[in-house]
Coordinates of C-alpha atoms and ligand atoms in Angstrom, one line a residue:
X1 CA 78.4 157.9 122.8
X2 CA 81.2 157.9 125.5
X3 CA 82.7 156.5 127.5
X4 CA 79.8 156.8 130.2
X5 CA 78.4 153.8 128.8
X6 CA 81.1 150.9 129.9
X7 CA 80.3 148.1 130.7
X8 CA 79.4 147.9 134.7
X9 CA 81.2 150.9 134.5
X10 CA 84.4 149.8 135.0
X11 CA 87.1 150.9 133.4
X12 CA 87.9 149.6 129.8
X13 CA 90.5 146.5 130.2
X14 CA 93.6 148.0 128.6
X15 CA 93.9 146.1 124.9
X16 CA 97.1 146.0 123.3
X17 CA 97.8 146.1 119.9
X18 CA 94.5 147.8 119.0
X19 CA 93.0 144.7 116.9
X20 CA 91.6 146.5 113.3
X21 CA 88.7 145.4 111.7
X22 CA 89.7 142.1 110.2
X23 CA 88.7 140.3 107.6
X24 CA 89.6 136.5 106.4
X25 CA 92.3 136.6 103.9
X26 CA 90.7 135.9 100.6
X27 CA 88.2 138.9 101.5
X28 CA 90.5 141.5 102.6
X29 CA 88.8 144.6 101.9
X30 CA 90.8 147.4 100.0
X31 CA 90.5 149.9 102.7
X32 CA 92.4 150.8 105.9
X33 CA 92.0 149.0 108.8
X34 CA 89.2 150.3 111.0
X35 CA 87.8 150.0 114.5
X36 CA 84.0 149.7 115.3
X37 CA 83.1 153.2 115.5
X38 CA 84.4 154.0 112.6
X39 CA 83.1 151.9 110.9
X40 CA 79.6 152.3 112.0
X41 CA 78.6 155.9 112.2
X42 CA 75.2 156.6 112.0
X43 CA 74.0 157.1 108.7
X44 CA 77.7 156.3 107.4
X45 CA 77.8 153.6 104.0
X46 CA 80.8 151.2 103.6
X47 CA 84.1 152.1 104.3
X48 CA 85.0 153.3 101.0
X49 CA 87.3 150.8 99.1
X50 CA 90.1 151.3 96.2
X51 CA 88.9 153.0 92.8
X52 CA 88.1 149.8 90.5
X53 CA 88.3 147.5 93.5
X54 CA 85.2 145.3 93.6
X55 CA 83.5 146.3 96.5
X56 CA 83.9 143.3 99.5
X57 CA 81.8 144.5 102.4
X58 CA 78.7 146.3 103.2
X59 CA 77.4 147.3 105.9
X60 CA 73.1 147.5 106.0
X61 CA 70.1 148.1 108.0
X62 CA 68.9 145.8 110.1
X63 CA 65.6 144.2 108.5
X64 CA 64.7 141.6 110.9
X65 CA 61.2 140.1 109.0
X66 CA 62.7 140.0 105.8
X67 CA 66.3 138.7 106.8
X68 CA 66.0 135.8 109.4
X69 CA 65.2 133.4 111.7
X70 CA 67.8 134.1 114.2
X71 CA 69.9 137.0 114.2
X72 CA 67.9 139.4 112.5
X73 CA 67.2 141.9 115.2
X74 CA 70.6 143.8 114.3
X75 CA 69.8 147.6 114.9
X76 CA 70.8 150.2 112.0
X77 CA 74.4 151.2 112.8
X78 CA 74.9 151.9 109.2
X79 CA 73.1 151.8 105.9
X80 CA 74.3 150.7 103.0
X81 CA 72.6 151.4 99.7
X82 CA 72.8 148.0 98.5
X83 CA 73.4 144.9 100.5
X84 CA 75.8 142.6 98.9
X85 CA 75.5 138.7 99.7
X86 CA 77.6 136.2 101.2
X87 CA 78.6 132.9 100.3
X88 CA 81.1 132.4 103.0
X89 CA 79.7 131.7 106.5
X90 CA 81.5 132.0 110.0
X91 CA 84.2 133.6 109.2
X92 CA 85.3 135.2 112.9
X93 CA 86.0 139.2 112.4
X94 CA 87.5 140.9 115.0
X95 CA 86.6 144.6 116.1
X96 CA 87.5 147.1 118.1
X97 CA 84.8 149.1 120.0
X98 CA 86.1 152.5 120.1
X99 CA 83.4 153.5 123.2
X100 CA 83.8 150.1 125.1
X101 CA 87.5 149.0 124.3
X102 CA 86.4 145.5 124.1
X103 CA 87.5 143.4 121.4
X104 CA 84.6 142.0 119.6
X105 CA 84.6 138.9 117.3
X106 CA 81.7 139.0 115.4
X107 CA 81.4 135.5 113.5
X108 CA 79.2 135.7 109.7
X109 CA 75.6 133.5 110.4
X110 CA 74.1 132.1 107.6
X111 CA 70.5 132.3 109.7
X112 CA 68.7 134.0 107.1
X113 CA 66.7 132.7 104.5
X114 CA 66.1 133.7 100.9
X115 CA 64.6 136.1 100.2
X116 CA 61.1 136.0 102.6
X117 CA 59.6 138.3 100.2
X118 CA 59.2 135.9 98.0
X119 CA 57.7 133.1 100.0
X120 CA 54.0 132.9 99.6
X121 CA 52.6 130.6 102.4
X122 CA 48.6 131.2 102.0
X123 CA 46.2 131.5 104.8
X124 CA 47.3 130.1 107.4
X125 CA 44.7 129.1 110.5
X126 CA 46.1 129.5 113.8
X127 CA 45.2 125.7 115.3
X128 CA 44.4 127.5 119.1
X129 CA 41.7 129.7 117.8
X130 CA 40.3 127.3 115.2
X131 CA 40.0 124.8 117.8
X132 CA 37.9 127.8 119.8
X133 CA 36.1 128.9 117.1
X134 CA 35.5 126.1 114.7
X135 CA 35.6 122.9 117.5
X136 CA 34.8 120.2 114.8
X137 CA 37.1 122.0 111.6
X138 CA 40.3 120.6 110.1
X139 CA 41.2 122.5 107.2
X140 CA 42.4 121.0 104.1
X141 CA 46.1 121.8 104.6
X142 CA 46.1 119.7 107.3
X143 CA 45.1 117.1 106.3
X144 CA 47.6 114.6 105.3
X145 CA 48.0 112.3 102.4
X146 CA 47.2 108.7 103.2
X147 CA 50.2 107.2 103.6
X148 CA 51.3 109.8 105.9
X149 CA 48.7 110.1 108.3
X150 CA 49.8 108.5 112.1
X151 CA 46.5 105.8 112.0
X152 CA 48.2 104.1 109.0
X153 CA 51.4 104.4 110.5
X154 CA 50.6 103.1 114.1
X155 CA 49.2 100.2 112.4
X156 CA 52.2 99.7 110.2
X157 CA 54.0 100.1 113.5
X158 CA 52.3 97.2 115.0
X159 CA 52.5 94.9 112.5
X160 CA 56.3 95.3 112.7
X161 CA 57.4 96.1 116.4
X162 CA 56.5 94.2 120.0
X163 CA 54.7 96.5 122.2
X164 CA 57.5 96.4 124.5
X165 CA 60.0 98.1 122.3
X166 CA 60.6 101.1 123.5
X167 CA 63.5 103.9 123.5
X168 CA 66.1 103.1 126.2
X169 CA 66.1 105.0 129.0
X170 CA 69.6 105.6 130.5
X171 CA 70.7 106.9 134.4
X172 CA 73.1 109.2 134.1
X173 CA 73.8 108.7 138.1
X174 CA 74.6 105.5 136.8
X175 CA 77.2 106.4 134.4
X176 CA 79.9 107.8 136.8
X177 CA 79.1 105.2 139.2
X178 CA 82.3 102.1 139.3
X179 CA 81.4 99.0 138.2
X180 CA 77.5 100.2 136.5
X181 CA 79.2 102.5 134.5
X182 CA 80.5 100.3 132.5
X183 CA 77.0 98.9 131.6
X184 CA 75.2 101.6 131.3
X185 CA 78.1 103.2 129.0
X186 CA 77.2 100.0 127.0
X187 CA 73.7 100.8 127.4
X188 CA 74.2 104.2 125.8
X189 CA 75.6 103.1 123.0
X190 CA 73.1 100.7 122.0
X191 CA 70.7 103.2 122.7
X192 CA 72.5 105.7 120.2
X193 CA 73.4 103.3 117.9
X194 CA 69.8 101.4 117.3
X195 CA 68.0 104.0 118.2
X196 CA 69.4 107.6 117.8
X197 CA 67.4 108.3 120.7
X198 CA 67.0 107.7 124.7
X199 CA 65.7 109.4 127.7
X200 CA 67.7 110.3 130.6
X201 CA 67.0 110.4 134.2
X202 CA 69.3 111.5 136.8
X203 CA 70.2 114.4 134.5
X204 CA 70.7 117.2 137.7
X205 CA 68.4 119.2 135.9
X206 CA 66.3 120.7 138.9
X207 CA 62.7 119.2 138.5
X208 CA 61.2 122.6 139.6
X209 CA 63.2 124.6 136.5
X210 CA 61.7 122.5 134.2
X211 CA 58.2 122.6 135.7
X212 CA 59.0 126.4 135.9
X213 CA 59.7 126.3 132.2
X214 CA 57.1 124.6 131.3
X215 CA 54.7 126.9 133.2
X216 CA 55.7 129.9 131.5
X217 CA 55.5 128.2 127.9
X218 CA 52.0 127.2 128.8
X219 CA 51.3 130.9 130.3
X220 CA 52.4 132.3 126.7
X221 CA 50.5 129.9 124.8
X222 CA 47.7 130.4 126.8
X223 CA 47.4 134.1 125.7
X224 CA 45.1 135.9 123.2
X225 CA 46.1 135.3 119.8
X226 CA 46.6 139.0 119.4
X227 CA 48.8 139.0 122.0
X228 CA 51.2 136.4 120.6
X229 CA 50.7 137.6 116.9
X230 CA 52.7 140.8 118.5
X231 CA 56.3 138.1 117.9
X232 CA 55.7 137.1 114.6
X233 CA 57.8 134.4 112.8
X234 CA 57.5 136.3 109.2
X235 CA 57.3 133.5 106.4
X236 CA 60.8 131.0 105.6
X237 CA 62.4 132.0 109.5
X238 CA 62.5 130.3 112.4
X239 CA 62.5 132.4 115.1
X240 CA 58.9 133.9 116.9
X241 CA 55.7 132.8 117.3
X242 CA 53.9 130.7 114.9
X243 CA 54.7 128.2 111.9
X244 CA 58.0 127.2 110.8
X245 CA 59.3 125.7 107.7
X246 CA 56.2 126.7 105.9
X247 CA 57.5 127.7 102.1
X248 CA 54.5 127.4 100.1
X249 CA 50.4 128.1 99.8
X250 CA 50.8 124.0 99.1
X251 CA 52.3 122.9 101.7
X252 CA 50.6 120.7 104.2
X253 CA 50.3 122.4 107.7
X254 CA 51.5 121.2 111.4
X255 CA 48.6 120.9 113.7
X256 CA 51.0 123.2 116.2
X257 CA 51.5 126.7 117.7
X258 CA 55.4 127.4 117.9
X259 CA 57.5 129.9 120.0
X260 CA 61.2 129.6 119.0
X261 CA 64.0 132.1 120.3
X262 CA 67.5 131.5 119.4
X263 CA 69.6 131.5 122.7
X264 CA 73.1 131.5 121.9
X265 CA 75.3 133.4 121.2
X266 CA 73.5 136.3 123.0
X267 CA 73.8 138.3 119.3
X268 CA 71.3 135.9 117.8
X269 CA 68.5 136.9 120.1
X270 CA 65.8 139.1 118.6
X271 CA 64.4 141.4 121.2
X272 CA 61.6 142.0 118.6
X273 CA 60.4 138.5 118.7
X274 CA 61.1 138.2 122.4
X275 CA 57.9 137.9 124.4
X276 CA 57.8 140.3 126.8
X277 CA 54.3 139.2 127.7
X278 CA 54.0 136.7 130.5
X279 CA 56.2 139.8 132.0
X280 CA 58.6 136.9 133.3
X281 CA 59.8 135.9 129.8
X282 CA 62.0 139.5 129.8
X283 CA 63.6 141.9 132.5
X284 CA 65.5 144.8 131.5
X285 CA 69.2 144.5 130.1
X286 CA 72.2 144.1 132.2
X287 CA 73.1 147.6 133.1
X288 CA 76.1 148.8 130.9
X289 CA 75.5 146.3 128.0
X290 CA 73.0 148.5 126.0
X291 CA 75.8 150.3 124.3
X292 CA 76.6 147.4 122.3
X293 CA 73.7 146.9 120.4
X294 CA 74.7 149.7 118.5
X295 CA 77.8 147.6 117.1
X296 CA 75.2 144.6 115.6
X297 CA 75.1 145.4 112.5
X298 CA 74.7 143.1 109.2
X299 CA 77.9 142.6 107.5
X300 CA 78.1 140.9 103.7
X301 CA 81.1 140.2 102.2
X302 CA 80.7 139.2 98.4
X303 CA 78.0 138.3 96.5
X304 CA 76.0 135.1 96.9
X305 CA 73.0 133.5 94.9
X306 CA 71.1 133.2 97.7
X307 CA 70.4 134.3 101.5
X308 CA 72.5 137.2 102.6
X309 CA 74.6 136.3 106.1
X310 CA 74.7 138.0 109.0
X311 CA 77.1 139.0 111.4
X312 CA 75.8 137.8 114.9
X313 CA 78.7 136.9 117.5
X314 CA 79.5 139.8 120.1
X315 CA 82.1 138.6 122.5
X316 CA 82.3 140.2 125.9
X317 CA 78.4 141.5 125.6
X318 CA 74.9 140.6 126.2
X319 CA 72.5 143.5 124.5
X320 CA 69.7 142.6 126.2
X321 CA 68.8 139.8 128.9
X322 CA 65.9 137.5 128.8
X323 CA 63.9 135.8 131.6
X324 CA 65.4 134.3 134.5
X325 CA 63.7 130.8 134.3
X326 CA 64.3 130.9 130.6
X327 CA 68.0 132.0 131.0
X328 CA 68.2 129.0 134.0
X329 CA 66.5 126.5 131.7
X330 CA 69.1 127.4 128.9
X331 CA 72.2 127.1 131.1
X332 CA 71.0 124.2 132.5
X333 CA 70.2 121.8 129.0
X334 CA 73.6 123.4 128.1
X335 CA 75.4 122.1 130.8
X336 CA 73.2 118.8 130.3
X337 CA 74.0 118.5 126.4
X338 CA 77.9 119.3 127.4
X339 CA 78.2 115.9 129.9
X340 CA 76.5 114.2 127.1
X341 CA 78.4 114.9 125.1
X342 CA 81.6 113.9 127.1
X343 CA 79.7 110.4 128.2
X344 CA 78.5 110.1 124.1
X345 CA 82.7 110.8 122.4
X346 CA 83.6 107.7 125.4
X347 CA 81.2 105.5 124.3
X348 CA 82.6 105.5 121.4
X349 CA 86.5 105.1 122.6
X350 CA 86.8 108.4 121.6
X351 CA 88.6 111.5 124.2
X352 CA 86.0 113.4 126.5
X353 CA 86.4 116.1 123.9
X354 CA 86.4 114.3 121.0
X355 CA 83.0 115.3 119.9
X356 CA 82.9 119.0 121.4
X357 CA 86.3 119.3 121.0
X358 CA 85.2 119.4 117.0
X359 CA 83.1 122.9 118.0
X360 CA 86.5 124.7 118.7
X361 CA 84.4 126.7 121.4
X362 CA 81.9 128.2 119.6
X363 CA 78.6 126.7 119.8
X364 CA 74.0 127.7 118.6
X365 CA 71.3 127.6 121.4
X366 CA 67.9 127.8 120.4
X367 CA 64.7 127.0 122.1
X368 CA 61.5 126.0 120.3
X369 CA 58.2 125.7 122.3
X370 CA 55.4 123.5 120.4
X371 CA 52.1 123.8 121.5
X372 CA 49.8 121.1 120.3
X373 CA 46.1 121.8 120.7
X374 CA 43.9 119.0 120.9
X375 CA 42.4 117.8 117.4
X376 CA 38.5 116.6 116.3
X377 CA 40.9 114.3 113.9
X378 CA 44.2 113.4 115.0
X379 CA 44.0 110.5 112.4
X380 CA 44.4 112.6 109.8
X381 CA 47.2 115.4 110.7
X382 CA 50.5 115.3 112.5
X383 CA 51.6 117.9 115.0
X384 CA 54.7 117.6 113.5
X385 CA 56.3 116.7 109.9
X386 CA 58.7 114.2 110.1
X387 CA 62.7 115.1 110.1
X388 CA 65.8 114.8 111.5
X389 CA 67.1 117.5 114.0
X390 CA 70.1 119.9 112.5
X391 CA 71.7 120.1 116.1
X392 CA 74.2 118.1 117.6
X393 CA 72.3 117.1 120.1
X394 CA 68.4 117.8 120.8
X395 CA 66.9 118.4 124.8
X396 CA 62.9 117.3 124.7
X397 CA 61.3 118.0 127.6
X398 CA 57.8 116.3 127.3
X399 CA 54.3 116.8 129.1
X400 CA 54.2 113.9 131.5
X401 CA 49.9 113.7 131.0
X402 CA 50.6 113.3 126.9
X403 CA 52.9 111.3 124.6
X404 CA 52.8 112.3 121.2
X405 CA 56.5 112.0 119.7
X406 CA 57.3 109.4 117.5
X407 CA 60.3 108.0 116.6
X408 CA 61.1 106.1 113.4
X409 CA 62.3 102.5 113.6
X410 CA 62.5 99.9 110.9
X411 CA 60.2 101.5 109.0
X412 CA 57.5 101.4 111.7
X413 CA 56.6 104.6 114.4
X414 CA 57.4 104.3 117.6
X415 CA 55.6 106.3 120.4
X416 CA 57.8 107.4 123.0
X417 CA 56.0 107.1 126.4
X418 CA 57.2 110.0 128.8
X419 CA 58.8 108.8 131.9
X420 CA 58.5 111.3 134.5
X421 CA 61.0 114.2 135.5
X422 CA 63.0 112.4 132.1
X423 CA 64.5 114.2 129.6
X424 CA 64.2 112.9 125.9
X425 CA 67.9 113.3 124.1
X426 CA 68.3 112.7 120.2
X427 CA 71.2 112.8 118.1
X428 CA 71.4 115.1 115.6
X429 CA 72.7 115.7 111.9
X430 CA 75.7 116.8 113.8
X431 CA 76.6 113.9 115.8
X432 CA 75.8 111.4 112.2
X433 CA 78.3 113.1 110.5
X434 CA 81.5 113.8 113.0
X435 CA 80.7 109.6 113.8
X436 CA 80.3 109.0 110.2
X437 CA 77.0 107.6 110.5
X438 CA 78.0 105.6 113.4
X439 CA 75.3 107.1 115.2
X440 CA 72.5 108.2 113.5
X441 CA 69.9 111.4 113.8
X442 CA 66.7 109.6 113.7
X443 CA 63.6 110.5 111.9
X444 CA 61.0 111.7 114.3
X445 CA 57.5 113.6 114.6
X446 CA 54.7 114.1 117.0
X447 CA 51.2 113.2 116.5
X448 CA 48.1 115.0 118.3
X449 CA 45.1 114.2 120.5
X450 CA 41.1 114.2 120.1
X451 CA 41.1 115.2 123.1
X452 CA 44.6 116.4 125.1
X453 CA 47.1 119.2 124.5
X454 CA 50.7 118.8 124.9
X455 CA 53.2 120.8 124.8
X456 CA 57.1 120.2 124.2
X457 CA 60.0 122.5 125.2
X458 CA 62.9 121.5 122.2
X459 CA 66.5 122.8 123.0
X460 CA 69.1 122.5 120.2
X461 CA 72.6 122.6 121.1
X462 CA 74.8 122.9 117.9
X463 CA 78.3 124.1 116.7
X464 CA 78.6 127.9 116.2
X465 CA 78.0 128.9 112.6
X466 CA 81.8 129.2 111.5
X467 CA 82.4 125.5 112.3
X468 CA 83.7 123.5 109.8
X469 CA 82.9 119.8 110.1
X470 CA 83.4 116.3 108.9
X471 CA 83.8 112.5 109.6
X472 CA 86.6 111.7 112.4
X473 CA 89.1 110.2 110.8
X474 CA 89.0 107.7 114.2
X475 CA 85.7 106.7 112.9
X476 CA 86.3 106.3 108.9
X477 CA 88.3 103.3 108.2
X478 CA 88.5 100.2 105.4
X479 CA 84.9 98.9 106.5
X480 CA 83.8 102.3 107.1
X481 CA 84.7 104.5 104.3
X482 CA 83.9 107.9 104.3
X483 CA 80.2 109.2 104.1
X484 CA 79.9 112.4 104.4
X485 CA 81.8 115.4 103.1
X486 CA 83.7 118.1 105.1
X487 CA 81.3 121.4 105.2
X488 CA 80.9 124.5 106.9
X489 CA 78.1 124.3 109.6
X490 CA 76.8 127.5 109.2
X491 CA 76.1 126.5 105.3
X492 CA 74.4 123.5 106.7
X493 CA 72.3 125.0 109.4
X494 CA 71.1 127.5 106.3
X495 CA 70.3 124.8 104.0
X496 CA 68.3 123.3 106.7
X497 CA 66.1 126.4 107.6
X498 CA 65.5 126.9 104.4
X499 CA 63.8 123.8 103.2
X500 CA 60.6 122.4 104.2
X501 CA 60.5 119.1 106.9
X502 CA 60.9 116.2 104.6
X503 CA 62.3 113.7 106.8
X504 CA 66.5 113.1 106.7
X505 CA 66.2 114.7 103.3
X506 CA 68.0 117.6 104.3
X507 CA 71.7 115.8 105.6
X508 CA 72.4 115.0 101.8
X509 CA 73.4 118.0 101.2
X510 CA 76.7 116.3 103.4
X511 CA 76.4 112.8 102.0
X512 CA 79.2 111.0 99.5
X513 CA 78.1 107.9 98.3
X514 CA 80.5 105.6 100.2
X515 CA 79.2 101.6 101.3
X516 CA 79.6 100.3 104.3
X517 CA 80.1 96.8 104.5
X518 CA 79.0 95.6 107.5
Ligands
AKG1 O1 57.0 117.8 120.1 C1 57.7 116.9 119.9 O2 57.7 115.8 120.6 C2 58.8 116.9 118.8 C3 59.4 118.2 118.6 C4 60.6 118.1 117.7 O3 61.0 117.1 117.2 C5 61.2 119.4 117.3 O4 60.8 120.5 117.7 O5 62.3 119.3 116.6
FE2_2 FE1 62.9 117.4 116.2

């Protein structure tokens, strides 16, 4: 390939020195330096490395079912014979595209999980057709054990909360505006800080996008099942249509269809899993940009015990475009999660950027679409295990007609009642650990209806896999002593897509044991 495939065609920007393949230091290969078409001939194998030097990086073939949630839709550039494992996430590497001129920074994700070969789920009903099929069935594996089932919790929750609590709801109009912001900055943090959730109006999030969005979840949804069975999400990944964190033939089920796509960066999309039925969910790639999808390719640079990493970040490139609403929709919550960002680091006394800041620009988009169908028992299932979100932050757009999220509070379940045109905002894993607990991702989970759907469109906004994270040393003091360690986020995010919904269970993989004394 030539260079008849630039970009736009325009010609290539003029990059000086020539930036070689490179790895981080400790994994410096024992070969020359090489640039991306070099290094990814068809039907090439690794660059070879130093007799008696351990081999440090393969190259493979893409193997999207087995190899991820995100990011598996990497097409074969090169094969190699066996793929070695990675232990060290989001390291950048830079290469140079010998057709394009571009310098790419490809960044390792740790999206994928173990092996999905080896996960067994079972049968596994779809809940849209059983409901057609089988009006009055519940299947055993969805029905919960007592103490988890939502009639025993809403009456726990009664016993312990007034029917007037509820989670705050803040104006963001209100927070640039003189003497209320003040107020409702004080608002905010309450609201974080009890709760670990509020919903915002005045977000500038155009009503019609999201009522657009919504639409064409509900169009897909709305499908034959063989239709949507044509995006699968294979077994232990996250990304496609159907059930996610399923890991065993025990496991109790979600009462709920899903339809998650990872967003950004543009690498992690799977064009595979992308739904090009509704016909508005795709249009053809940016002219000029299909060239690149020959440089995705898997990279692994040392063995690991567990789930090999991929390479995911393309700079400079977009492989293929998705819908227009979607690709609105995204920017927009983007933009929305960035300004709360900014209004969430100053209610703390911290800079604008003293939250986002921590990202060091690179950030994780995804989208998850949960369809709920209605239920003959919603007294015994939940539409949705309980858990804290992995994100930073989390976007919920709810159906206005249904409630059915729940957010955990002293012990009791609280419903949160939609407020129309508002958007639900949670703090995630993220946000406890860079405040040091401060604020806290809440425990949440939706609950279904006899004799309503709902639907929920979930945005996750997260720092980019090679993020390394930790307490703010603003926030860890005397009083407040340390509680969580530093860790890569892209080790995180994989220890969190690889474990079933259990709750906050999955953040101690960051926790020290540290008391606060209040
Ligand atoms: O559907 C809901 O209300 C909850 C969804 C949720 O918490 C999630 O997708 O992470
Ligand atoms: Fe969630």
């Amino acid at each position: 390939m030539g260079n008849s495939k630039l970009p736009m065609g325009n010609p290539p920007p003029k990059l000086a020195p020539r930036i070689p393949f490179a790895l981080p230091q400790d994994t410096q290969p024992h070969h020359p330096p090489s640039t991306i078409g070099s290094l990814f001939k068809k039907g090439s194998s690794l660059p070879s490395e130093a007799p008696g030097s351990p081999p440090t990086v393969a190259l493979t073939r893409h193997q999207g079912d087995q190899l991820g949630p995100l990011a598996s839709h990497l097409p074969a550039a090169a094969e190699a014979p066996a793929a070695k494992r990675n232990s060290r996430c989001g390291r950048p590497l830079l290469l140079l595209c010998d057709d394009c001129h571009h310098q790419h920074r490809l960044t390792m994700a740790p999206l994928c999980c173990s092996n999905t070969r080896e996960i067994k789920i079972g049968h596994v009903d779809d809940v849209q057709e059983l409901r057609k099929c089988r009006p009055a069935a519940v299947p055993e594996r969805y029905i919960r054990d007592v103490g988890e089932r939502p009639a025993e919790a809403a009456a726990a929750a009664s016993s312990v909360l007034s029917s007037s609590e509820n989670i705050p709801v803040i104006d963001m109009s209100r927070l640039v505006r003189g003497g209320e912001a003040r107020l409702e900055m004080e608002r905010l943090a309450a609201a974080c800080e009890e709760w670990g959730f509020f919903q915002v109006v005045n977000h500038g999030v155009e009503l019609e996008l999201l009522r657009r969005m919504e639409e064409l979840a509900m169009e897909f949804f709305m499908l034959p099942l063989e239709e949507k069975e044509k995006y699968p999400m294979a077994p232990g990944t996250i990304q496609g249509y159907g059930h996610a964190f399923v890991f065993s033939e025990n496991q109790k089920l979600d009462w709920c269809n899903m339809l998650a796509l990872g967003l950004e960066p543009h690498s992690i999309r799977n064009p595979k899993l992308w739904p090009s039925n509704p016909s508005r969910f795709r249009y053809p790639p940016p002219r000029g940009h299909d060239h690149l999808s020959k440089h995705l390719t898997i990279f692994f640079d040392r063995p690991c015990t567990s789930a090999p990493l991929l390479i995911v970040e393309i700079n400079g490139g977009c492989p293929f475009a998705c819908s227009e609403t979607l690709e609105l929709y995204s920017a927009e919550i983007r933009e929305l999660c960035r300004r709360l960002l900014v209004v969430i680091a100053e209610s703390l006394g911290l800079r604008p950027d003293g939250l986002e800041g921590m990202f060091g620009g690179s950030f994780v988009q995804a989208v998850r679409m949960n369809y709920y169908p209605p239920c003959p028992r919603p007294d015994l299932v939940l539409g949705l295990s309980p858990h804290s979100d992995g994100s930073a932050l989390t976007v919920l757009q709810q159906d206005a007609r249904s409630a059915g999220l729940q957010v955990r509070k002293g012990g009791a379940w609280v419903p949160v009642i939609p407020v129309p045109g508002a958007l639900v905002i949670n703090i995630g894993d993220t946000i406890e650990v860079l405040t040091n607990g401060k604020y806290k991702s809440v425990e949440h989970r939706a609950v279904t209806h006899h004799d309503r759907d709902r639907l929920s469109l979930v945005t996750f906004y997260a720092p980019g896999y090679d993020v390394e994270l930790g307490p703010l040393p603003e926030l860890v003091d005397d009083r407040r002593p340390c509680l969580y360690r530093r860790y890569n986020h892209g080790e995180y995010n994989r220890h969190y897509v690889t474990r079933r919904l259990q709750g906050k269970k999955t953040l101690d993989f960051a926790r020290i044991d540290n008391e606060v004394c209040v």
